[in-house]
XYZ file of C-alpha atoms in Angstrom:
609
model
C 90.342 84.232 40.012
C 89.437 87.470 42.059
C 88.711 87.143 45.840
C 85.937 87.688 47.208
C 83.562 88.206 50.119
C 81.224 85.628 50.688
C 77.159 86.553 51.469
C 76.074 85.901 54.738
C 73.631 83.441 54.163
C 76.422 81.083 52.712
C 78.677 82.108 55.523
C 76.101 80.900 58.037
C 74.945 77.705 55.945
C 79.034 76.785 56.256
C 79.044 77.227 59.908
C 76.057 75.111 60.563
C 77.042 72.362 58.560
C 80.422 72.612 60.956
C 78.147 72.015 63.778
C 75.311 69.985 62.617
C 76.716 66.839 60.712
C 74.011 64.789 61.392
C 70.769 64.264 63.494
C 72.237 63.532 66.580
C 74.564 66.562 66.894
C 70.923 68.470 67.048
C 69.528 66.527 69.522
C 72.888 66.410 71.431
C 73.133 70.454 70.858
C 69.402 71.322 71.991
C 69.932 68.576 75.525
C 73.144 70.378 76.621
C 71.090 73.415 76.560
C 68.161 71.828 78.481
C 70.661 70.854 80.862
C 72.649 74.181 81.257
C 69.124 75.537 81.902
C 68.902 73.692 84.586
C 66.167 71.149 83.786
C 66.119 67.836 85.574
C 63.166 66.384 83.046
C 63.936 66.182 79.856
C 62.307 64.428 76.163
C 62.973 63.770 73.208
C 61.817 62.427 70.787
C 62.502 61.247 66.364
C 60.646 60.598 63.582
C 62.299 59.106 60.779
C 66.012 58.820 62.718
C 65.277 62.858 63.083
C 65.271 63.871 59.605
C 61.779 64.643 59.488
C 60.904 65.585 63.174
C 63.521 66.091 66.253
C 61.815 67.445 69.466
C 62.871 67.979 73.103
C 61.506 69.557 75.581
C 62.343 70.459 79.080
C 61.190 71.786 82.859
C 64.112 74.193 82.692
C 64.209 78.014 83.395
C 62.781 78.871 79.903
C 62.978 81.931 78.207
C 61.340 85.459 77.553
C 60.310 86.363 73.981
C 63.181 88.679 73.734
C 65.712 86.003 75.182
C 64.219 83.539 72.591
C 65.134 86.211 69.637
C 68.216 86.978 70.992
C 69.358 82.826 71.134
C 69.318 81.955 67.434
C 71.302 85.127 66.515
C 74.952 83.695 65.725
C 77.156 83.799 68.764
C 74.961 84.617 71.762
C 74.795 83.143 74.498
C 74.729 83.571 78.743
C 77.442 81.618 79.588
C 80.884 83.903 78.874
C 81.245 87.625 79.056
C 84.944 87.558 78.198
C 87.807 85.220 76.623
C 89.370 84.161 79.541
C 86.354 82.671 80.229
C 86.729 80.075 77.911
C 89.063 78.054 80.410
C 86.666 78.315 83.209
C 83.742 76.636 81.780
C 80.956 75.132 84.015
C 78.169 74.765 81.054
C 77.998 72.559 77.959
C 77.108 75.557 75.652
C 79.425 78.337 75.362
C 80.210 79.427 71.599
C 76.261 80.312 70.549
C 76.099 78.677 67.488
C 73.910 75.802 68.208
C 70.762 77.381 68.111
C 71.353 79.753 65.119
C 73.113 77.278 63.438
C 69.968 74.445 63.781
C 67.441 77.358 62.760
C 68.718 78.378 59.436
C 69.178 74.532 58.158
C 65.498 73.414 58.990
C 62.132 74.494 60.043
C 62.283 74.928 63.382
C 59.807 76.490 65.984
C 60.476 77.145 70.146
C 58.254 77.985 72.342
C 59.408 79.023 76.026
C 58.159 80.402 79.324
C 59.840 81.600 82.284
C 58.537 80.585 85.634
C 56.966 83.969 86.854
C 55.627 84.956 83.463
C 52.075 85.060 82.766
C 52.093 83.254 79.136
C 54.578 82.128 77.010
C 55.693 82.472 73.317
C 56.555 80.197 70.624
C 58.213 81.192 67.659
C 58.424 79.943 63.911
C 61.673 80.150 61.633
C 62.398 78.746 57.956
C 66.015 78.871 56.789
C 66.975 80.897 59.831
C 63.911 83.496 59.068
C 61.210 84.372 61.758
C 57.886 83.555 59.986
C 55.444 83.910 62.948
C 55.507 84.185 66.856
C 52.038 83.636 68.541
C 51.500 83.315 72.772
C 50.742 79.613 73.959
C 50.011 78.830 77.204
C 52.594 76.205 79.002
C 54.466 74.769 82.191
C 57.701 76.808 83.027
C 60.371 74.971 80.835
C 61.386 75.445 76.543
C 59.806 72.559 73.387
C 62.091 72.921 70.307
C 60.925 70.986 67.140
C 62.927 70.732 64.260
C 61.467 69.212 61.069
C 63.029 68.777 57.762
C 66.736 68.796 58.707
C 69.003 70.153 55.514
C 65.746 70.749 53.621
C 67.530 74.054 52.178
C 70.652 72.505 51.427
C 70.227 69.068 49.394
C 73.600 68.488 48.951
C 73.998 68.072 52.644
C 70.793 66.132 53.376
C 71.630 63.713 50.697
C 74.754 62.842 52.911
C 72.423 61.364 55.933
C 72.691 58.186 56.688
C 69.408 56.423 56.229
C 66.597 56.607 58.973
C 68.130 53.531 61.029
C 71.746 54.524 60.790
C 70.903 58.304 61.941
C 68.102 56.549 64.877
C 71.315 54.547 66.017
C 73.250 57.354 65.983
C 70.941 59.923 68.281
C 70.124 56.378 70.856
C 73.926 56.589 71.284
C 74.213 60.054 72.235
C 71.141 60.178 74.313
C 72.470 56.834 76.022
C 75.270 59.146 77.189
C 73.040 61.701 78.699
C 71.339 59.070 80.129
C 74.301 57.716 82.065
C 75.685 61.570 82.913
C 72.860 63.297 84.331
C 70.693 62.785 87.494
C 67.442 63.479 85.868
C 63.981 61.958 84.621
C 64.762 60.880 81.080
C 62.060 60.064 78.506
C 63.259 58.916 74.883
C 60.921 57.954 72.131
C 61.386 56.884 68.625
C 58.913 56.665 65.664
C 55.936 56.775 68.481
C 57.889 53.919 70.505
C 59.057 54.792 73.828
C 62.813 53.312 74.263
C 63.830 54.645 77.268
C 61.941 55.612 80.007
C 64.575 56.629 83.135
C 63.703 58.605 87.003
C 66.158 60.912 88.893
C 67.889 59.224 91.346
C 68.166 55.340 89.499
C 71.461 53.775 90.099
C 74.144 54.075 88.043
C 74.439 50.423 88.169
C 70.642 49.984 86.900
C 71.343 52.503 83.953
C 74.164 50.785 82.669
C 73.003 47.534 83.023
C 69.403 48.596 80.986
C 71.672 50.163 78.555
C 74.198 46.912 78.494
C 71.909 43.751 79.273
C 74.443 41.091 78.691
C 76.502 42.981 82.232
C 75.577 41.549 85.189
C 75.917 43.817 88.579
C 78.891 40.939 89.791
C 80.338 41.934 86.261
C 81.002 45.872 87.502
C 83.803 47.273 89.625
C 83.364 50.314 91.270
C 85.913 53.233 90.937
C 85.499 55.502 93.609
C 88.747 57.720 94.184
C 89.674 61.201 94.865
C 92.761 63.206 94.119
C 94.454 66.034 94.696
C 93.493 67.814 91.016
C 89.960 65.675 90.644
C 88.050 62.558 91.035
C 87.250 59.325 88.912
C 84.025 58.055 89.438
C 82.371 55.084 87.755
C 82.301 51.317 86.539
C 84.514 49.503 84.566
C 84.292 45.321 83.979
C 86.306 42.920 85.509
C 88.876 41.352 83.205
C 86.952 38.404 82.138
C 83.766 40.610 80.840
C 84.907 42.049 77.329
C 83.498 42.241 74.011
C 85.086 43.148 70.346
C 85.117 46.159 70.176
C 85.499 49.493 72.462
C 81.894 50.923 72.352
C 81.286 50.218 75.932
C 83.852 52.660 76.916
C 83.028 55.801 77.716
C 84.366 59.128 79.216
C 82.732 62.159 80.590
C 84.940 64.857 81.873
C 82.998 67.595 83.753
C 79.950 65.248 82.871
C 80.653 66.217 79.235
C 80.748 63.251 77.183
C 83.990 62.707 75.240
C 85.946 61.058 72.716
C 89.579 61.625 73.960
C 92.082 59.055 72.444
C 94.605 58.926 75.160
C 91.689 57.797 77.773
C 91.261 54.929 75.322
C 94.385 53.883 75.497
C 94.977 54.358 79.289
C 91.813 52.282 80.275
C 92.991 49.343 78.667
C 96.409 49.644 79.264
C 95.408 49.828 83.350
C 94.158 45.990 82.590
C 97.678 45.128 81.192
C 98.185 41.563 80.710
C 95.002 40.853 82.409
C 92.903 40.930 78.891
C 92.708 38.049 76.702
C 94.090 39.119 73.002
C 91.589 41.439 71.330
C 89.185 41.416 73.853
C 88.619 44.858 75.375
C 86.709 45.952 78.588
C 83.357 48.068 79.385
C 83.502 51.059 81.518
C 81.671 54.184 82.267
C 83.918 56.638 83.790
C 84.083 60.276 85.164
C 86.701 62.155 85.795
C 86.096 65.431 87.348
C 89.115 68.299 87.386
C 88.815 71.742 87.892
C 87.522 73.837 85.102
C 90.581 76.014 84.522
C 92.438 72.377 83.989
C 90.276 71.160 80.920
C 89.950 72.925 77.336
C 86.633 71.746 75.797
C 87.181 74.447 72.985
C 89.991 72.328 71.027
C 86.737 70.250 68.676
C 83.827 71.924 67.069
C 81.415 69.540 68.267
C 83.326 69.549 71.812
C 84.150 65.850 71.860
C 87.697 66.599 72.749
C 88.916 67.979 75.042
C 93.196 68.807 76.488
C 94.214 68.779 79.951
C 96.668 71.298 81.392
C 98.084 68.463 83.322
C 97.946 65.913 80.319
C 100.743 63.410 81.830
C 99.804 63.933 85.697
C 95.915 62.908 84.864
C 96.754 59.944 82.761
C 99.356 58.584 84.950
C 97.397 58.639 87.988
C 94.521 57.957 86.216
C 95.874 54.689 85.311
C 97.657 53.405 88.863
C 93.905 54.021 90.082
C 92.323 51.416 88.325
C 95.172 49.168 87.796
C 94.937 49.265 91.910
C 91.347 48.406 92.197
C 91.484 46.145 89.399
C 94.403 44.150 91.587
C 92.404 44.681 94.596
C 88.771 43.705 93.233
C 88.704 41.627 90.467
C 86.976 38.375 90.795
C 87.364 35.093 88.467
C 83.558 32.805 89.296
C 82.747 29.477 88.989
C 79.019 29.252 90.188
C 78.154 25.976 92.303
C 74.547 24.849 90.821
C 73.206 22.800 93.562
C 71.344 19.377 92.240
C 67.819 19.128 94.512
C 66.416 15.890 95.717
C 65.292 13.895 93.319
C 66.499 15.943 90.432
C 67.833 13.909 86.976
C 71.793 14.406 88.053
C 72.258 14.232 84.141
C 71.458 16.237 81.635
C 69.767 15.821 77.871
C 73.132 15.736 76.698
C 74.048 12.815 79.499
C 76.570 14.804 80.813
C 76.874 15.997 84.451
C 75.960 19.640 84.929
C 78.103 21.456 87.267
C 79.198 25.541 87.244
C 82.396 26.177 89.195
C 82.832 29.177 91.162
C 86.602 30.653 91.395
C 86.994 33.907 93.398
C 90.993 35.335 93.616
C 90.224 38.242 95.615
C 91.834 37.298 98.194
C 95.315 38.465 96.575
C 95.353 42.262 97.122
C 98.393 43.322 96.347
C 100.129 44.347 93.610
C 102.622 42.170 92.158
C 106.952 42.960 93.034
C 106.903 43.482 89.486
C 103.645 46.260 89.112
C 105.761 48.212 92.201
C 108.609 48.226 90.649
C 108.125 48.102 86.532
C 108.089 51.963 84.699
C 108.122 54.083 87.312
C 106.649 57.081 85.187
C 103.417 54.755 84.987
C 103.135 53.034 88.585
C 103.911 54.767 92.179
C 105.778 52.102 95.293
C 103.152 53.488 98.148
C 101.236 51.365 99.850
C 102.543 48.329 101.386
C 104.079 45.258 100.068
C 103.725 41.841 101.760
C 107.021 39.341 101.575
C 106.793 36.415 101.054
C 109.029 33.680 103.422
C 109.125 29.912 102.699
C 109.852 28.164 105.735
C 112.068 25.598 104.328
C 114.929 26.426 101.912
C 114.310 25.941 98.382
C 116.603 25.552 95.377
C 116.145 28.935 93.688
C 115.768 28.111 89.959
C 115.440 31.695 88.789
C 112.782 31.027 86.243
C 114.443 28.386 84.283
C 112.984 25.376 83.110
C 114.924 23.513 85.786
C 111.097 24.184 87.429
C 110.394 21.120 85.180
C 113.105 18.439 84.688
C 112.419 15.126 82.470
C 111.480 13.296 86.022
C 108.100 10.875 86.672
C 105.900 12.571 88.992
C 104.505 10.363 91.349
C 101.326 9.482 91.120
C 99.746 11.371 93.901
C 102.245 14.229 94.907
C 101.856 15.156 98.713
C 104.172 18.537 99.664
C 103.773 20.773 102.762
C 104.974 24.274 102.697
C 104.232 27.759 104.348
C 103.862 30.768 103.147
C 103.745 33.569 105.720
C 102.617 36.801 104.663
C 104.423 39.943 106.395
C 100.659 40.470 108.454
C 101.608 37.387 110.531
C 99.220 35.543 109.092
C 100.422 31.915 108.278
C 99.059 29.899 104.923
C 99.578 26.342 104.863
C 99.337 25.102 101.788
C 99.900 21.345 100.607
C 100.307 20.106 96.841
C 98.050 17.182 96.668
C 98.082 16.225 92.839
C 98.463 17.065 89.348
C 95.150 16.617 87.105
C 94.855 15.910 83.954
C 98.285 16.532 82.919
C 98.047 20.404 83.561
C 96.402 21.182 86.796
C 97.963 21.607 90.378
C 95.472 20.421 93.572
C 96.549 22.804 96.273
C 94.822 22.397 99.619
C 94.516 25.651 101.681
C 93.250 26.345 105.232
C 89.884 27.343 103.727
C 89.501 26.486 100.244
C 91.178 24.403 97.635
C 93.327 25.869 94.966
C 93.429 24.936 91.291
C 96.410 25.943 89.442
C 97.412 25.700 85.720
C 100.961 25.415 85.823
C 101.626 26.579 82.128
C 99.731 29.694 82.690
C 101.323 30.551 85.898
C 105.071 29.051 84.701
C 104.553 31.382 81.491
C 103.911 34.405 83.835
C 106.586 34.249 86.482
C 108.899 33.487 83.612
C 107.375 36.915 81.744
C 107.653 38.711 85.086
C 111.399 37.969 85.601
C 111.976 38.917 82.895
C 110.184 42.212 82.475
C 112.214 43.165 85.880
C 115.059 42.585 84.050
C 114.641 44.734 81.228
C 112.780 47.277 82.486
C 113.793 47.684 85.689
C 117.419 46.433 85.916
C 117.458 47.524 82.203
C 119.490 44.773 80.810
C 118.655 40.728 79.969
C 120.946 38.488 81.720
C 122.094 36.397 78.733
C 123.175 32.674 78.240
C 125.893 31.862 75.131
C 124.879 29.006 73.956
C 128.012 25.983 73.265
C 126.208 25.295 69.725
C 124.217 27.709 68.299
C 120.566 27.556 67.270
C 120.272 27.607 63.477
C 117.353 28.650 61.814
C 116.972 28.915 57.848
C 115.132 32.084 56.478
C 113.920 33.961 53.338
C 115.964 36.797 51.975
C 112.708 38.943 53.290
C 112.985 37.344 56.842
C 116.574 37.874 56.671
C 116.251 41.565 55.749
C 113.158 42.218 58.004
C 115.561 40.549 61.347
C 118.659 42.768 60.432
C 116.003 45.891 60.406
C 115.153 44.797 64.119
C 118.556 43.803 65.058
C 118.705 46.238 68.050
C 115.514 45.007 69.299
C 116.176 41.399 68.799
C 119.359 41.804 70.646
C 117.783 43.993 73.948
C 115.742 40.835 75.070
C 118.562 38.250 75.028
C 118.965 37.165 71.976
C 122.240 37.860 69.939
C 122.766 36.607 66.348
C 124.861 36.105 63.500
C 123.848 35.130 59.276
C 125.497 33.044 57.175
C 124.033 33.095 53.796
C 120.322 32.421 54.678
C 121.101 30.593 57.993
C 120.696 32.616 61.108
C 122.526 31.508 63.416
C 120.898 32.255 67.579
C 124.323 32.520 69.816
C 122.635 33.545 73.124
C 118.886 33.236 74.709
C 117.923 34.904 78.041
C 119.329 33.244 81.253
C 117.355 30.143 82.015
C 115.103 29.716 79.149
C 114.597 27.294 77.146
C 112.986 26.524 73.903
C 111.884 23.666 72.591
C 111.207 25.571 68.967
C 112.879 28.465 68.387
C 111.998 28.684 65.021
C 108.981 29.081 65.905
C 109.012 32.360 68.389
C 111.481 33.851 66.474
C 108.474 33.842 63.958
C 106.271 35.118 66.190
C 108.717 38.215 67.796
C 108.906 39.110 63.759
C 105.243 39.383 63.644
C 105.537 41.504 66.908
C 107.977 43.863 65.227
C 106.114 44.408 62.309
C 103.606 46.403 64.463
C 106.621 48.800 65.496
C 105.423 52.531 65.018
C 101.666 51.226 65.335
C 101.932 50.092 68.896
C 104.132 51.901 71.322
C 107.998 50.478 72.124
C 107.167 49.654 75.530
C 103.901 47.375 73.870
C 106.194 45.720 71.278
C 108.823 44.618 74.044
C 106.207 43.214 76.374
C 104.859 41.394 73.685
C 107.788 39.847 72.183
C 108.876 38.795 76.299
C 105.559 36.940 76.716
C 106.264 35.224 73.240
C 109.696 33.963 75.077
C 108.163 33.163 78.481
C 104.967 31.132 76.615
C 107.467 29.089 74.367
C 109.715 28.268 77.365
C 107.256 27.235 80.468
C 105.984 23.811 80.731
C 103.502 22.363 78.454
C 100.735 20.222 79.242
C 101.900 16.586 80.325
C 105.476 17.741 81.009
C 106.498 15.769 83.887
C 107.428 18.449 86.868
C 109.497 18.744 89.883
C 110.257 21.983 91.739
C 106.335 22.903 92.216
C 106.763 24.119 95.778
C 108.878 27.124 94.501
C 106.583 27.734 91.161
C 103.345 28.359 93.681
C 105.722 30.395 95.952
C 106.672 32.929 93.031
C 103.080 33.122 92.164
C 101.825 33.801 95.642
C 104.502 36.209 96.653
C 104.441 38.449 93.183
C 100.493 38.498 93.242
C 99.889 36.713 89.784
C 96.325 36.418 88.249
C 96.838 35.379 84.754
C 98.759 34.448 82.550
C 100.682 37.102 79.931
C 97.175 36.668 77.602
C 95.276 37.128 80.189
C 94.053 33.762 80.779
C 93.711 32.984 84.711
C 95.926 31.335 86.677
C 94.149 29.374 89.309
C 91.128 29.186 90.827
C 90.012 29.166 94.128
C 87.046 26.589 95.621
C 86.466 27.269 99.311
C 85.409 24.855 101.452
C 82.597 26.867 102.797
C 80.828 26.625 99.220
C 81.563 22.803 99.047
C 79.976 22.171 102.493
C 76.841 24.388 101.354
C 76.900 22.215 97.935
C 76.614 18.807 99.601
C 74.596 19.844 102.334
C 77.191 19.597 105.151
């Protein structure tokens, strides 16, 4: 087959259809150049999820008749003279192929005028051609209509989604523009106005009118310098998460993008914080300087590459991880019962909301100073924690809970004193329900749930251990644990032998019998069948999730089958809440919380005191 040259009307019709895969890439195309000409009112609006009619139109700078010619000419544009500009780049647009490409798939008109010019001009094109130009008289700003998207190339326009599915699509991206720019925002669809938005509204307002179910006590504000940017924005607290990850978004430079490692940074900043796949909203921006970013690595420019890749993410994380220690807040909302009012419900039960608030515990945990250094910094300083009286240290063994009746009303004084001077006294006053521990504070009582916060000192310890002090103290066990598996299971636990072996627990097979000679120091397990099962399951995920993810996982399966279980009888509580208290715990490994705080002050405002 002989090579050839291709026409230019082909060539073009290629290169658009790398641009324009849909309706929403033109109305995302035609606002970033509404924006880069410095409009701060902006509308658009769809017919038909844009495949019949896309328009927006702007207050910006607008354009001469010749500059209007000029812009839907392939590759022409007024933001780069040279290459090296490329990595310098202020604007949205820089490549010129938005316009042209746009014009020669669809039936597109513009009409523009500049602010000092008498009239303006608005233009006609089919399939890229100028069919008539006329003078119009308008406000200082540029209207671009495009009708019949594709119309010239049917096997394209067969490939839209139908009208909904490309109307979700352009909501989406003009919800980003929405939450990026400082400027009046009008958005209508089939006649309906959807979005109607004024210079100067709050962040906080925008997101919650795009995100109803957030509440403003939901958001935490991110608010930090650094020495090669910013990050600005909101992100959830732990406990407000949906499915899926479409509440997450980036803009870097205030250019909206899809960049896969910011994904996976955001969520790893909540660490064990998140329940199991649950994942967080946030709206972030992070700001570096221009020669820093690449936005020319996509052709739709929703990637982008930093120069400083590992510097940015690092720091990127410790940043919110910090004011996610610092800020979050667990509530249990007091409803207060008026005079007279039916105490019971239809239902006949009592209605009460709780309010729990653990911001009080600032710090970050021993273990988040001192855990993978290449993620998390040791500035900033770290309280110690002193217990007055000397307690048996039981490491985090299950000594915590020896086979011994509890009383039934436990009544323990202890301090602990914080390195600030200031002195907590805190007193164990019961054990509810089989699972909860009554502290009373100076100023609030404290709810704890000893599996959750037994499971994570046990995970901490030994986290410290292996990543820190890079080895698992082990225990050889006088009789070994025996476990009967499958020729697969078999196979599959040889395959992850090294693993296996790194967090404590050494093996030998005979036949189908596996035979578990050693378990971490301390732990215990009342069915080791059972979380060998689930550490398999872990592995199986190895080359899907990172090395780091599988180990942590596999250490929380340990430290949940090994801590107390409701209606375990328990001694040694005094130095369970002073591990959780000193190291800064929140939740549990699966994020679940730990305790829960119920000051007095909320009480005495409940009952009227």
């Amino acid at each position: 087959m002989r090579i050839k040259k291709l026409p230019d009307d082909i060539i073009v019709k290629i290169a658009a259809g790398e641009v324009i895969s849909g309706t929403y890439n033109v109305v995302k195309e035609l606002i970033e150049n509404s924006i880069d000409a410095g409009a701060d009112k902006i509308r658009v609006e769809i017919i038909d999820g844009g495949k019949s009619k896309i328009v927006v139109e702007d207050n910006g700078d607008g354009m001469s008749l010749e500059e209007m010619r000029i812009a839907v000419k392939p590759h022409t544009t007024s933001k780069i003279d040279k290459f090296d500009d490329l990595y310098s780049i202020n604007s949205f647009g820089f490549r010129g192929e938005a316009l042209a490409s746009i014009s020669e798939i669809s039936r597109m008109s513009i009409s523009s005028k500049k602010e000092n010019d008498l009239t303006g001009y608005e233009i006609f094109y089919i399939g890229g051609k100028e069919v008539e130009v006329k003078e119009v008289t308008k406000n200082k700003g540029t209207k671009i209509e495009v009708n019949d998207l594709f119309f010239n190339i049917p096997a394209r326009r067969k490939f839209l989604k139908s009208s909904s599915s490309e109307s979700r699509k352009v909501t989406d991206i003009v919800e980003k523009f929405i939450l990026s720019e400082n400027i009046d925002f009008e958005y209508i669809r089939n006649g309906k106005e959807i979005y109607k938005f004024y210079k100067n509204d709050k962040h906080t307002d925008k997101i919650i009118t795009l995100f109803p179910e957030l509440k403003l006590e939901d958001l935490i504000e991110i608010n930090q310098n650094i020495g090669w940017g910013s990050i600005k924005g909101f992100i959830s607290n732990p406990k407000t998460t949906r499915g899926n990850r479409s509440a997450q978004i980036f803009f870097v430079n205030k250019r909206y993008v899809k960049e896969g490692d910011l994904f996976s940074v955001f969520e790893r900043s909540y660490g064990e914080m998140l329940d199991k796949g649950r994942h967080p909203y946030g709206v972030l921006f992070i700001n570096v300087l221009p020669d820093n970013v690449d936005v020319n690595v996509h052709p739709q420019k929703l990637e982008v590459k930093f120069s400083d890749q590992n510097i940015i993410m690092k720091d990127m994380k410790n940043i919110l991880r910090e004011n996610l220690v610092e800020k979050t807040k667990f509530n249990l909302n007091f409803e207060k019962i008026e005079k007279n009012q039916n105490i019971e419900n239809q239902s006949g039960e009592r209605k009460r909301d709780l309010v729990f608030d653990n911001s009080d515990y600032k710090s970050k945990s021993n273990f988040e100073n001192g855990y993978n250094t290449s993620l998390y910094n040791n500035e900033g300083h770290q309280e110690k924690i002193h217990i007055k009286e000397p307690i048996k240290d039981y490491g985090y063994s299950n000594e915590f809970f020896e086979k011994k009746k509890v009383n039934d009303t436990i009544s323990t004084n202890f301090q602990i004193e914080n390195s600030d001077s200031r002195t907590n006294n805190k007193r164990i006053i019961g054990v509810a329900n089989t699972r909860y521990l009554i502290i009373e504070d100076e100023d609030q009582i404290i709810i704890m749930d000893f599996h959750a916060a037994h499971e994570r000192v046990i995970f901490e310890k030994l986290k410290k251990q292996f990543f820190t002090e890079k080895r698992i103290k082990k225990n050889k066990l006088l009789i070994p644990i025996e476990i009967r598996v499958s020729f697969e299971e078999k196979e599959e636990i040889n395959e992850h032998r090294e693993i296996i072996n790194q967090i404590g627990l050494n093996f030998s097979f005979e036949n189908e019998i596996m035979k578990i000679e050693t378990l971490p120091l301390g732990i215990k397990v009342k069915n080791p069948k059972a979380m060998i099962r689930e550490i398999l399951d872990t592995l199986k995920l190895k080359g899907i999730e990172s090395l780091e993810k599988i180990h942590e996982d596999a250490l929380a399966t340990m430290a949940c089958r090994s801590a107390v279980k409701t209606g375990d009888d328990v001694v040694g509580l005094e130095k369970l809440v002073s591990d959780v208290f000193e190291m800064k715990l929140k939740t549990c490994p699966h994020g679940r919380p730990i305790m829960m705080n119920m000051p007095y002050k909320k009480l005495d405002d409940f009952f009227g005191r």
